[in-house]
Coordinates of C-alpha atoms in Angstrom, one line a residue:
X7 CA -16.7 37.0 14.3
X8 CA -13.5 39.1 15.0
X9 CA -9.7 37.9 13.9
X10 CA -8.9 37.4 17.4
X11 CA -11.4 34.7 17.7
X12 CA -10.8 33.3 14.9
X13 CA -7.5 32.8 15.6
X14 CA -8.3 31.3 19.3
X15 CA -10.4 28.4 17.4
X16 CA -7.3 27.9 15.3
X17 CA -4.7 28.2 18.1
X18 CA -6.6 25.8 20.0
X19 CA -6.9 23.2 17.4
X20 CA -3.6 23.1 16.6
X21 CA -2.5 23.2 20.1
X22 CA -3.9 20.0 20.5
X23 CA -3.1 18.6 16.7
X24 CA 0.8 19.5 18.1
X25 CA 0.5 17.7 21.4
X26 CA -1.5 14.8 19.3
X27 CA 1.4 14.5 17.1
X28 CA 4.0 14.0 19.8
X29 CA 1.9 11.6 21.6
X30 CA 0.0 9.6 18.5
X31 CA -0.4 6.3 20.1
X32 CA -1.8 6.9 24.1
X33 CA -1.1 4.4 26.4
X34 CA -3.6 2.7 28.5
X35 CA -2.2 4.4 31.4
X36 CA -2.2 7.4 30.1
X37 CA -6.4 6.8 29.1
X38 CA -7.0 5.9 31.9
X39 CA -6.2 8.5 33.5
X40 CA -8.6 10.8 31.7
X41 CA -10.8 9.2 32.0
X42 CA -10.9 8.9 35.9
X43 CA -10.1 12.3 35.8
X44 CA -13.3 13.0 33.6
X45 CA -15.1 10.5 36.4
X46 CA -13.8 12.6 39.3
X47 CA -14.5 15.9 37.9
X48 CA -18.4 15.1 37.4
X49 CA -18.2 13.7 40.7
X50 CA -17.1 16.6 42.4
X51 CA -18.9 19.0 40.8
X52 CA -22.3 17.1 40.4
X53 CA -24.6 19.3 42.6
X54 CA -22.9 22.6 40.9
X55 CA -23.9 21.9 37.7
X56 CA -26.9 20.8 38.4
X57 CA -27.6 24.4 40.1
X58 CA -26.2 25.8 36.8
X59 CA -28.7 24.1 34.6
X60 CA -31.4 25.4 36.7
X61 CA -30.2 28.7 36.7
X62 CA -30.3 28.1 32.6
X63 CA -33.6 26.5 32.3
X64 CA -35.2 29.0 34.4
X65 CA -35.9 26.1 36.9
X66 CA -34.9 22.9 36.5
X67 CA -35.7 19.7 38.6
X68 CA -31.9 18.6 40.3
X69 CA -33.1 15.1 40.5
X70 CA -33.7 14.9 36.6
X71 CA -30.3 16.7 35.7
X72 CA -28.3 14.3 38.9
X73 CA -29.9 11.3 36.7
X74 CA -29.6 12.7 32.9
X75 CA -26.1 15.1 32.7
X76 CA -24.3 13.7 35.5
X77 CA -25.0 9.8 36.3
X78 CA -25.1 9.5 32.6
X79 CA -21.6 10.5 32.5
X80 CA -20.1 8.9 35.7
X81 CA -22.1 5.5 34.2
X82 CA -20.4 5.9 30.7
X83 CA -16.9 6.5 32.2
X84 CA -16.9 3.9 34.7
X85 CA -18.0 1.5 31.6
X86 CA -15.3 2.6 29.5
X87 CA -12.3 2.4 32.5
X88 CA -13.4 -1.1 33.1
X89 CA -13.5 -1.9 29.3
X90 CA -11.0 0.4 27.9
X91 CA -7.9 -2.6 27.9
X92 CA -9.8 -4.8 26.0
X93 CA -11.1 -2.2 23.1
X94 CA -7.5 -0.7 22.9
X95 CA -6.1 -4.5 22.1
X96 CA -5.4 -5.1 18.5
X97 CA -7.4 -8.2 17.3
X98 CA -6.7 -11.3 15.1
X99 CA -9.1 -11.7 12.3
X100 CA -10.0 -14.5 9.9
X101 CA -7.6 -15.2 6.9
X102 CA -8.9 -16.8 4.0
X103 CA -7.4 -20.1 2.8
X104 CA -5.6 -19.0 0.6
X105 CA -3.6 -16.0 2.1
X106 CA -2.2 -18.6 4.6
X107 CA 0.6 -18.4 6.4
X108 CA -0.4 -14.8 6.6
X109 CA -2.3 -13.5 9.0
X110 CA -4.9 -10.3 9.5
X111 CA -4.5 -8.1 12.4
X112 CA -6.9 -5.4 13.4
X113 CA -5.2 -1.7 15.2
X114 CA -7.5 0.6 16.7
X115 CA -5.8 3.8 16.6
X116 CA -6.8 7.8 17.4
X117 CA -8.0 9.7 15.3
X118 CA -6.3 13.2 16.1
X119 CA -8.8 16.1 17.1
X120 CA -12.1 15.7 17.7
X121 CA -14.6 18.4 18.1
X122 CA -17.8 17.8 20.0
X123 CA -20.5 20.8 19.3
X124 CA -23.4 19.9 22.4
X125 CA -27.4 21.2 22.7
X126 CA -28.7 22.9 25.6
X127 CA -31.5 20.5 26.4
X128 CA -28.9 17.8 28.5
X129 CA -25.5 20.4 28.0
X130 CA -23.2 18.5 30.5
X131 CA -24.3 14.8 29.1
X132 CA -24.3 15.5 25.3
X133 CA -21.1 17.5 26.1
X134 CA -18.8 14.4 28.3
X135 CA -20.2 11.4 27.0
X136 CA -18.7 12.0 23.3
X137 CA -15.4 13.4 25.4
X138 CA -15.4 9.9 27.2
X139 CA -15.4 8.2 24.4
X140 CA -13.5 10.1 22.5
X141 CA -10.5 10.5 25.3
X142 CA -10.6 6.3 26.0
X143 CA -9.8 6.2 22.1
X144 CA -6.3 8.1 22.7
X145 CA -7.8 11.2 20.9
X146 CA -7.7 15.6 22.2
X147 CA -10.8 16.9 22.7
X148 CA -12.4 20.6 21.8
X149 CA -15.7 21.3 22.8
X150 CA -18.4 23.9 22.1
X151 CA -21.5 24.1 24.3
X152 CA -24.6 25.5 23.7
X153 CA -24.6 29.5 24.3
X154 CA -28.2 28.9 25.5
X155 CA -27.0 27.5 28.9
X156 CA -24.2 30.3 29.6
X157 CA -24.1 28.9 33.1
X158 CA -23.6 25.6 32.7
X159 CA -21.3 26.4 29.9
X160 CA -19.0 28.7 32.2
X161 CA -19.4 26.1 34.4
X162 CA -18.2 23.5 32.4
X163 CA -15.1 25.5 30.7
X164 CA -13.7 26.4 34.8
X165 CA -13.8 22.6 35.7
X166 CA -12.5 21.1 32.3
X167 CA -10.0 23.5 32.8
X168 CA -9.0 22.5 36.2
X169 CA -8.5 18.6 35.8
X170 CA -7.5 19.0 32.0
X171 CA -4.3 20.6 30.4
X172 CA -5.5 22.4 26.9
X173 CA -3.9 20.4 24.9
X174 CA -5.8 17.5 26.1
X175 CA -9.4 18.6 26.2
X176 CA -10.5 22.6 26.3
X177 CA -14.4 24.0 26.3
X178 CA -14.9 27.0 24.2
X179 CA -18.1 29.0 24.6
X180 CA -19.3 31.6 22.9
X181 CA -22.4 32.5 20.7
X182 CA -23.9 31.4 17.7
X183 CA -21.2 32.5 15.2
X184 CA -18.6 31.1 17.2
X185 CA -20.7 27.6 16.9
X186 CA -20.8 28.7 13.0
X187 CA -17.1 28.5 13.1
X188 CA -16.0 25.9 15.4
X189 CA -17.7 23.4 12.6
X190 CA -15.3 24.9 9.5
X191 CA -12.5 23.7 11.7
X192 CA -10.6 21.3 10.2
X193 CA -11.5 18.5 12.6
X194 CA -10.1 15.0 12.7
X195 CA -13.8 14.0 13.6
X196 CA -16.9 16.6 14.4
X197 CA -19.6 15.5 16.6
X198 CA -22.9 17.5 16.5
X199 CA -26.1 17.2 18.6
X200 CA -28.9 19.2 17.8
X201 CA -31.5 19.7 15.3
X202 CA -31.7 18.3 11.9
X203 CA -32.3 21.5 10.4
X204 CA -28.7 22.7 12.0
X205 CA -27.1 19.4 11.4
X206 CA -27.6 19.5 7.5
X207 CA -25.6 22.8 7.9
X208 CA -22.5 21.5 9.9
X209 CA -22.9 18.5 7.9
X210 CA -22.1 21.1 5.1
X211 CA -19.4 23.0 6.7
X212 CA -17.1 19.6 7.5
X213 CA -17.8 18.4 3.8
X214 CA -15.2 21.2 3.4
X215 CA -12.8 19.9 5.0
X216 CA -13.7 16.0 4.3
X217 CA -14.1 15.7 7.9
X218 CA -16.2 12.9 8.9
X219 CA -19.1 13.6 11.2
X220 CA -21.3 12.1 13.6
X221 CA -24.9 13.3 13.6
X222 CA -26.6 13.1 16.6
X223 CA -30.2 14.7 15.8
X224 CA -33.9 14.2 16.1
X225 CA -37.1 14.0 13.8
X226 CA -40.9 13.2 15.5
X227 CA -40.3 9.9 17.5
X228 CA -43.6 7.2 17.4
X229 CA -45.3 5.6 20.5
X230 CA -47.2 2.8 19.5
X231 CA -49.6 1.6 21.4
X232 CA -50.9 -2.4 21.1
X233 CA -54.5 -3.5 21.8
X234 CA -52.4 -6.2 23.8
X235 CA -51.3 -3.5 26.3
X236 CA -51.0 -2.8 30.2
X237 CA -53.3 0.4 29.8
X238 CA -52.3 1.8 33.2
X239 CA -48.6 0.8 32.8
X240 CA -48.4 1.8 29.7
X241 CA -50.0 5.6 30.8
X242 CA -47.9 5.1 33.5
X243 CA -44.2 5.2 31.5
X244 CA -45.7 7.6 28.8
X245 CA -46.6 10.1 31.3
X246 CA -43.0 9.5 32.6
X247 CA -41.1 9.7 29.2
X248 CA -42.9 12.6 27.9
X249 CA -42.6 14.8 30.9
X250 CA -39.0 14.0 31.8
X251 CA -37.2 17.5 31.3
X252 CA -40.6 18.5 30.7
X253 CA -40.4 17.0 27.2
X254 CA -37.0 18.8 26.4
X255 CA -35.4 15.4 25.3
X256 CA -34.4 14.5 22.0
X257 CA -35.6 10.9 22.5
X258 CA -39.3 11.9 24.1
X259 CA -42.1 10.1 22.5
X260 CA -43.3 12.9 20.2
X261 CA -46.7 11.6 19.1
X262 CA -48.8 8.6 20.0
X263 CA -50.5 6.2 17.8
X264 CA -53.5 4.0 20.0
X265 CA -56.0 1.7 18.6
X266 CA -59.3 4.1 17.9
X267 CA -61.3 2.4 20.8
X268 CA -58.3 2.9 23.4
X269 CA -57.8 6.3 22.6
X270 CA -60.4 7.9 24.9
X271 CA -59.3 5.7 27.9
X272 CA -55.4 5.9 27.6
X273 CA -56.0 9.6 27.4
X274 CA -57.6 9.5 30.5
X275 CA -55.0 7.7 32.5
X276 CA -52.1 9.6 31.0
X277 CA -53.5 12.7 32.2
X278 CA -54.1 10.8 36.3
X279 CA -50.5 9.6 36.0
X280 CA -49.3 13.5 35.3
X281 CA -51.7 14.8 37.7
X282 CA -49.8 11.5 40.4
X283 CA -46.3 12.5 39.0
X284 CA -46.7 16.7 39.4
X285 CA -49.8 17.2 41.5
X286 CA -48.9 20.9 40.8
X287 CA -47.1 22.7 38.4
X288 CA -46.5 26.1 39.3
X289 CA -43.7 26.0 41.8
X290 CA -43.1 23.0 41.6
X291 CA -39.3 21.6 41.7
X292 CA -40.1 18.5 40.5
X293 CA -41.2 20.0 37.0
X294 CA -38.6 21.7 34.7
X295 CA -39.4 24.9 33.4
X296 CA -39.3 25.5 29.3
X297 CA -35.5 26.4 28.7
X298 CA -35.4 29.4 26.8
X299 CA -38.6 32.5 26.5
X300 CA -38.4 31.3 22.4
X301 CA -38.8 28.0 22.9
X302 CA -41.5 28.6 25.4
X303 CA -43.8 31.0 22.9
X304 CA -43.0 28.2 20.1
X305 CA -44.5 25.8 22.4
X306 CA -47.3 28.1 22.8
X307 CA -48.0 28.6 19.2
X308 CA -48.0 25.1 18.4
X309 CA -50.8 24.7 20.9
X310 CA -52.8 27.6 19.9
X311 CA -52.2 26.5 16.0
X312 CA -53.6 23.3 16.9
X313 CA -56.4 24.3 18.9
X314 CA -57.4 26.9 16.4
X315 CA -57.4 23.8 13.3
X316 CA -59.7 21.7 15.2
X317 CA -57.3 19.5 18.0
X318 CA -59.2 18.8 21.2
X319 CA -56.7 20.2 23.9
X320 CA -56.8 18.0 27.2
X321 CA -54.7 19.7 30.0
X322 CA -53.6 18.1 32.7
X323 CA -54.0 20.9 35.0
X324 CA -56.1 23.8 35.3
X325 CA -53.4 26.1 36.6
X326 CA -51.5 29.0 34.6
X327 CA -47.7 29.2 35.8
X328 CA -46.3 32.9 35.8
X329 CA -43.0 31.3 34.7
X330 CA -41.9 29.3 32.1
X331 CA -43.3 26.2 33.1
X332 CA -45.8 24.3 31.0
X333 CA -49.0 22.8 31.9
X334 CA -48.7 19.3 29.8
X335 CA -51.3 18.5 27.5
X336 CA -52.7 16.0 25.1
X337 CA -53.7 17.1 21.1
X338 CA -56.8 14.3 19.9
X339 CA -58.8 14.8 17.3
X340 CA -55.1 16.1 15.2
X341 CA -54.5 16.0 11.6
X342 CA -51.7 16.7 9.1
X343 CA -52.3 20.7 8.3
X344 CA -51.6 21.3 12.0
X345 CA -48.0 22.7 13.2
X346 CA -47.6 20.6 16.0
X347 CA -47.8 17.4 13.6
X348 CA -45.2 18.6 11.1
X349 CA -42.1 19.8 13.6
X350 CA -40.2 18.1 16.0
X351 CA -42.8 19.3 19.6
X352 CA -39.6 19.4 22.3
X353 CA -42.0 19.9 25.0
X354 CA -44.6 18.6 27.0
X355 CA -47.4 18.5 24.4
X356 CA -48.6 14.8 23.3
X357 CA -50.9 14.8 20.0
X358 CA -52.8 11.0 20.1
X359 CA -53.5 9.6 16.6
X360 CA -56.4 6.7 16.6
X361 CA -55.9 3.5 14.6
X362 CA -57.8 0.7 13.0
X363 CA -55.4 -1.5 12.0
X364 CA -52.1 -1.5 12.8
X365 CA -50.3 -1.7 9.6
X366 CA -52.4 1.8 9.0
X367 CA -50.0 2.7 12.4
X368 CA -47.1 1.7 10.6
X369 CA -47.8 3.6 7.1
X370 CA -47.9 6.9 9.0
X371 CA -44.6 6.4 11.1
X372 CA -43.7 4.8 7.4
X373 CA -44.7 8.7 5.6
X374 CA -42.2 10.6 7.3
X375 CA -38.7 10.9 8.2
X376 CA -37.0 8.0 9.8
X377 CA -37.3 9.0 13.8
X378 CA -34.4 8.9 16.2
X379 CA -36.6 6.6 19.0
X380 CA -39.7 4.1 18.6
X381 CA -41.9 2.9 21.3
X382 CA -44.1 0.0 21.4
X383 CA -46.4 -1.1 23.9
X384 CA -47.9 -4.4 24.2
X385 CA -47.5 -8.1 25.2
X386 CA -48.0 -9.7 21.9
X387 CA -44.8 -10.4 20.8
X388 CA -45.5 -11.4 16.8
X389 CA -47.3 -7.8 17.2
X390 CA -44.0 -6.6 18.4
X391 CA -41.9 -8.2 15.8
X392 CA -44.1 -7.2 13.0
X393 CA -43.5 -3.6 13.7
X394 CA -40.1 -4.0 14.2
X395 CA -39.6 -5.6 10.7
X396 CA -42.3 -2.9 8.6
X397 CA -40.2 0.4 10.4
X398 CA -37.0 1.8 11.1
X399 CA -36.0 3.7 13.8
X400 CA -32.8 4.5 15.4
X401 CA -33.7 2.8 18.8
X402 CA -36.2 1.1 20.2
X403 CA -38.1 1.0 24.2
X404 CA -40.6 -1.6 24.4
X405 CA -43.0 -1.1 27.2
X406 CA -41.3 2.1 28.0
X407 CA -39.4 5.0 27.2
X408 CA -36.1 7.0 26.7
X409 CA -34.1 4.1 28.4
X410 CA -32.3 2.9 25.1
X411 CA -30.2 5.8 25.9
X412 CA -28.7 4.5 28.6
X413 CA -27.2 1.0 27.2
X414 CA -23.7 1.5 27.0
X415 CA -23.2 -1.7 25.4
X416 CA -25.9 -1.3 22.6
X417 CA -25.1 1.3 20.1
X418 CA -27.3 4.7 19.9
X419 CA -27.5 6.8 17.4
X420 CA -30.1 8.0 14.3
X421 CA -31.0 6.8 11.0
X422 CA -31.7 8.8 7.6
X423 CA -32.8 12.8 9.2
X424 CA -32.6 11.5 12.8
X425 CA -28.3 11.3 12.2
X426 CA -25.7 8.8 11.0
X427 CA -22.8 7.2 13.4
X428 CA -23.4 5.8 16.5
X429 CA -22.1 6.4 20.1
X430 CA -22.0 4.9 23.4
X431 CA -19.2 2.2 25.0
X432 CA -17.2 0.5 22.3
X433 CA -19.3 2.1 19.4
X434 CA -18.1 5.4 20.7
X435 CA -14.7 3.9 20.7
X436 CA -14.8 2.3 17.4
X437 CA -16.3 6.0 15.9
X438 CA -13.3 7.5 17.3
X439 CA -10.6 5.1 16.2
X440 CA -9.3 4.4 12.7
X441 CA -10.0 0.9 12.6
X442 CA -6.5 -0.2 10.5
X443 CA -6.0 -3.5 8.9
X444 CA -2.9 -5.1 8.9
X445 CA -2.0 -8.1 6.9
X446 CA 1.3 -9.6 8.1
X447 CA 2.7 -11.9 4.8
X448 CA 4.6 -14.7 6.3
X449 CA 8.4 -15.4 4.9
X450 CA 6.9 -18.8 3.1
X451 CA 4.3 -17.1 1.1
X452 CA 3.5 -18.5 -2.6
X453 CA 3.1 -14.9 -3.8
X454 CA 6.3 -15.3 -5.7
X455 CA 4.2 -17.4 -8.1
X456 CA 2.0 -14.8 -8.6
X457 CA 4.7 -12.3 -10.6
X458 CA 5.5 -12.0 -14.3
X459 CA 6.3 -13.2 -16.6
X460 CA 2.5 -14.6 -16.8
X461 CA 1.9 -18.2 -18.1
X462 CA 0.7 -21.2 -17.9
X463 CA 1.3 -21.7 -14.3
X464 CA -0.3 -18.5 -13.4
X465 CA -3.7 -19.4 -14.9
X466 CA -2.9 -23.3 -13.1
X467 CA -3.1 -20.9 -9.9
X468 CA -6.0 -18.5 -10.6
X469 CA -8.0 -21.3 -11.7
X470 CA -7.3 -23.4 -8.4
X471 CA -7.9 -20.3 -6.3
X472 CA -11.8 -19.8 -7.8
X473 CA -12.3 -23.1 -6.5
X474 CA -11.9 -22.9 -3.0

């Protein structure tokens, strides 16, 4: 990376730490206002970006990115406009007996800076729903999108730029290195969504600076199928969450585990309900194209691994698209030395795993890393609790999937390798405040009792005070 560069990153970040430190407390007019600015923005340019991240993927379906990059952002800043008065008001808390007359008081204030690094797979959403919360905290915003979606990206930095003065929130795109650099910044906060493999690495480069991070990443999400299920609903909303962005999300269902004697006929309906959903593939604008050439031979390579170790292949199609789209397909008959079982897939490839009992289910989601999203399927609800006690996840769907993701009032975020923090409504707020505690001592306080000289009337005291 050249010195000029590096000193843009710099100049940038303390463009904003200067304005920051003029204006340290923001008031709710002036959040407000950034955040319908943000609101208005994505509304105005909804159709161009969605172009954009079709001209990135290749081809990619404007319904899904309408619904996933900009929706998703209108949804999460018309939440936090409506909300934002009561999250920015400091709150009483509890005082114990003894600390009476005082009182506890609890200040939500801005961090400073935060940086917000975004993935290609959803680049506007992943980029503006950290920026909304981070902007209805009172905080500047820098932003470094994925140089995978150079389009989008451009995009984004032109219309940020428009409705946003620098100093308030500024994209900066580049490639790889720059990404490599943004994260050494020394950050009030750093918000990163992406692999885990990368994330371990910024996680690295902000332990630097002791900035505290947010993790956003991934890991092999479970379905798990019940013998109590609605087999055709259930194909129904797998089909659906696997093939959404044709797989590309970080949230898809990555693998499914099905009672042995349903495997055979789930498989069978998952491939109709593909076949209803995309009757064709090839040319199809419904169906989103593989993103990248790489990421469209890894796909390929996971499939021919699989095929070559012994995985029955069931496609969903017969057709062979000339582009980058991929014909879906379910992996039976899997096991453990096989590729596609040991990465995160990002695609829309489905290996099916049969069961006999379900707590065998729940030691092999139990073996590996603790997945971003779990899926469960069924209408036996001790079933349903049982799994949700014996695993850890960091969100659940039941009886569907991906649409945890959209709960603004529930937190989302990982666990263990799939990321730590949370996002969304107030928990983005809260992970881009200093929560503060303030205890106020009241003129008629006992404290006084409390000082030296020590005697007997101190232990009188501390003796009294174990006992309420």
């Amino acid at each position: 990376m050249d010195q000029s560069l590096h000193e843009r990153l710099h100049l940038a970040l303390e463009q904003q730490r200067r304005a920051f430190e003029v204006e340290r407390m923001p008031s709710y007019a002036v959040r407000r206002d950034r955040l319908q600015r943000l609101l208005d923005m994505t509304a105005k340019h909804g159709d161009a970006l969605a172009a954009a991240m079709s001209q990135d993927f290749g081809h990619r379906a404007r319904q899904e990115s309408l619904l996933a990059d900009v929706f998703t952002v209108e949804s999460g800043a018309r939440h936090a406009i409506r909300q934002l008065k009561k999250w920015m008001k400091a709150r009483r808390v509890a005082t114990p007996l003894h600390f009476l007359p005082g009182r506890n008081v609890l200040m939500r204030q801005p961090l400073g800076v935060v940086g917000v690094v975004a993935p290609w797979n959803y680049p506007y959403y992943l980029a503006m729903e950290p920026a909304v919360a981070a902007l209805a905290a009172g905080n500047r915003v820098l932003i470094k999108p994925s140089e995978l979606t150079p389009a989008t990206s451009a995009l984004m930095a032109r219309i940020v730029s428009e409705h946003f003065a620098p100093e308030e929130m500024q994209v900066i795109t580049g490639d790889a290195e720059v990404g490599k650099a943004f994260t050494q910044l020394p950050f009030d906060h750093l918000f990163f969504t992406g692999s885990t493999a990368v994330g371990r690495h910024v996680a690295q480069a902000a332990a630097k600076n002791l900035t505290p991070v947010t993790l956003e990443l991934g890991g092999k999400s479970p379905a798990l199928v019940d013998r109590s299920c609605n087999l055709e609903l259930t194909a129904s909303r797998l089909a659906f969450g696997k093939l959404f962005n044709a797989g590309q999300t970080c949230v898809a269902p990555d693998y499914l585990l099905v009672p042995r004697e349903m495997v055979e006929p789930l498989a069978k309906k998952i491939l109709e309900e593909m076949r209803r959903m995309y009757p064709a593939i090839a040319n199809n604008p419904d169906y989103s194209s593989i993103a990248t050439p790489r990421h469209h031979a890894r796909l390929q390579q996971l499939l021919d691994d699989a095929e070559a170790k012994g995985a029955r292949v069931l496609r969903s199609h017969v057709e062979q698209p000339q582009d980058r789209r991929l014909v879906p397909a379910l992996l039976l008959d899997v096991n453990p030395s096989m590729t596609v079982m040991q990465e995160e897939i990002f695609g829309p490839l489905l290996p099916v795993i049969g069961y006999e009992r379900v707590d065998d289910a729940i030691a092999h989601i139990n073996r590996g890393e603790r997945p971003l999203a779990l899926y469960w399927f069924g209408q036996d609800s001790a079933a349903r609790d049982h799994v949700m006690r014996q695993t850890h996840a960091g969100g659940v769907t039941i009886n569907d999937c991906l649409w945890h993701l959209g709960q603004e009032e529930q937190p989302f975020g990982g666990v263990g390798a799939s990321g730590m923090g949370s996002y969304h409504g107030e928990w983005g707020f809260r992970t881009f405040s200093k929560e503060k505690p303030l205890f106020i001592q009241s003129r008629f306080a006992g404290t006084r009792l409390f000082q030296p000289p020590y005697g007997a009337t101190f232990e009188r005291l501390l003796g009294l005070l174990k006992k309420l």
